[in-house]
Amino acid sequence: EHLPPHVMVLFGATGDLAARKLFPGFYRLAEDGRLPADFRLIGSGRHSPGSDEEFRDRVRQGLEDVVEHPDAEILDDLVSRVSFQTSNADDGSDLAAAVRRAEEELDADVEDVRRLIYLSVPPGAMQGMIAMLGRERLTERARLVIEKPFGLDLETARELDASLKEVVDEDQVFRIDHFLGKEAVQNILALRFANGLFEPAWNRETVSSVQIDVPEALGLEGRGSFYESTGALRDMVSTHLSQLLGFVALEDPVDFDAGTLRDAKSAVFAAMRPLDPARVVYGQFEGYRDEDDVADDSEVETFVAIEAFVDNDRWRDVPFYLRTGKALAEGRRTITLRLRTPATKIFSNQAGCNDLVLELTDDPKITVELQAKRPGPDMELVEARLRLDLVDDVPDGDPLEAYERLLLDVLRGDQTLFTRSDEVDRLWQVVQPVLDNPPSVQPYEKGSWGPQAALDLPQGGWRLGG
Ligand code: BG6
């Protein structure tokens, strides 16, 4: 596949995301031969990490820490294309000059060079940076990747969107939500729409509730100041978990292109009922206030559980339970469709319900938990499972890591797996009642499943953690 020459600019280049995901994403694309034949990668930020040489060493070191057995030649080539230029919202002139120099170095007409500008900066810094890009005309021939959260509430998201619309068109904007790059998430569509077995059952007649459960075992990982300004609702729920809900709940999109798929997802969010703060539980793990950069009396939530509803024909009155939190008992990413128990009474020991479970973890799986006859002389039911391993059982796979996949989509200009302005706006409307009237945060022990009130939220309990 031929991709035009690119100059890529990465704001937040010395940050955590760049080290853990973005540089490794570029490396893996290079290894798979999927990067443009010619490109330059300019890291940027307010503070210089030293000379270009020092920045390259840092990138190389970071890659050697994250990527297993990197190929020396590919690493050298990638690192040789990297440089650093300081910039800030008030002054981007040096950066603009560096971008133009890099464009001239490429073996192409400058008009044919594309720009990929990745804004991995906190929500509060985003608007100023976008205005600067516009002033410096760096938005020409550019695609802008915007990290989440998009704003901090409905009002700031709208301001941010307005400032974007002043400098670029929507088809240049790639609001990234890396959960949409996970193979298993795209598999929700394959499961539903390519198999006659599932879609007919995918509605309120058969499904009694849905759980979208993303507990994390990890704590803050040194991201105290980020968490203090965002909290789990904005970091995870109005973004990743809601996007999963969108994929689970959408109507047949008819086509798999950016327009129709995002229309279908947007229709789900439009039908979502704004959250009822009385059905939201906030938690904070014990010890959070002792973390670096966290206020002694912080009320920020590190845990959220919510009940949501999609008020359309397919899902009316089916509760969607969403849960996530830091420092919990396990790290999992699980979607469970809890199926209604058949009305028949012929089995005396028919137990519980059936669950259709999608595991989105690094080892993704789809499992149907069902009842089967225990082998033997008696008609006795036991729980059994049908299981599809989405990597081992599917031939000739070459799975891409989420960021790798999404970076490739930006290079190709494919917005299908990115979120659109109307979706984001609506999701802020849905969570705004909770931002206006937040429940009080309840302490929970590290390594637990969160506050008691959250355990009691779904009728019948959570599938994970009991
Ligand atoms: C990020 C959040 O977007 O997603 C983190 O900011 C979270 O707080 C992470 O840990 C989870 O991503 P993944 O891919 O590890 O499930």
PDB file of C-alpha atoms in Angstrom, residues 7 9 40 42 92-106 110-111 113 115 132-141:
ATOM      1  CA  VAL A   7       5.780  14.844   8.604  1.00  0.00           C
ATOM      2  CA  VAL A   9       4.352  15.966  15.001  1.00  0.00           C
ATOM      3  CA  ARG A  40       9.984  12.618   9.698  1.00  0.00           C
ATOM      4  CA  ILE A  42       9.094  15.647  15.343  1.00  0.00           C
ATOM      5  CA  GLY A  92       4.778  27.724  17.778  1.00  0.00           C
ATOM      6  CA  SER A  93       7.002  29.595  15.338  1.00  0.00           C
ATOM      7  CA  ASP A  94      10.097  27.425  15.889  1.00  0.00           C
ATOM      8  CA  LEU A  95       7.989  24.314  15.511  1.00  0.00           C
ATOM      9  CA  ALA A  96       6.416  25.595  12.292  1.00  0.00           C
ATOM     10  CA  ALA A  97       9.893  26.314  10.923  1.00  0.00           C
ATOM     11  CA  ALA A  98      11.045  22.812  11.917  1.00  0.00           C
ATOM     12  CA  VAL A  99       8.049  21.238  10.160  1.00  0.00           C
ATOM     13  CA  ARG A 100       8.767  23.191   6.962  1.00  0.00           C
ATOM     14  CA  ARG A 101      12.446  22.226   7.079  1.00  0.00           C
ATOM     15  CA  ALA A 102      11.505  18.581   7.516  1.00  0.00           C
ATOM     16  CA  GLU A 103       9.126  18.812   4.550  1.00  0.00           C
ATOM     17  CA  GLU A 104      11.846  20.150   2.349  1.00  0.00           C
ATOM     18  CA  GLU A 105      14.153  17.322   3.323  1.00  0.00           C
ATOM     19  CA  LEU A 106      11.673  14.772   1.995  1.00  0.00           C
ATOM     20  CA  VAL A 110       6.005  19.939  -0.474  1.00  0.00           C
ATOM     21  CA  GLU A 111       2.377  20.091  -1.616  1.00  0.00           C
ATOM     22  CA  VAL A 113       3.553  15.914   1.932  1.00  0.00           C
ATOM     23  CA  ARG A 115       1.006  16.149   8.149  1.00  0.00           C
ATOM     24  CA  MET A 132      -1.576  27.881  17.753  1.00  0.00           C
ATOM     25  CA  LEU A 133      -1.660  25.241  14.985  1.00  0.00           C
ATOM     26  CA  GLY A 134      -4.163  27.380  13.124  1.00  0.00           C
ATOM     27  CA  ARG A 135      -2.107  30.567  13.498  1.00  0.00           C
ATOM     28  CA  GLU A 136       1.026  28.828  12.277  1.00  0.00           C
ATOM     29  CA  ARG A 137      -0.944  27.239   9.413  1.00  0.00           C
ATOM     30  CA  LEU A 138       0.256  23.839  10.517  1.00  0.00           C
ATOM     31  CA  THR A 139      -3.300  22.609   9.941  1.00  0.00           C
ATOM     32  CA  GLU A 140      -2.818  22.705   6.168  1.00  0.00           C
ATOM     33  CA  ARG A 141      -2.573  19.207   4.665  1.00  0.00           C
TER      34      ARG A 141
END
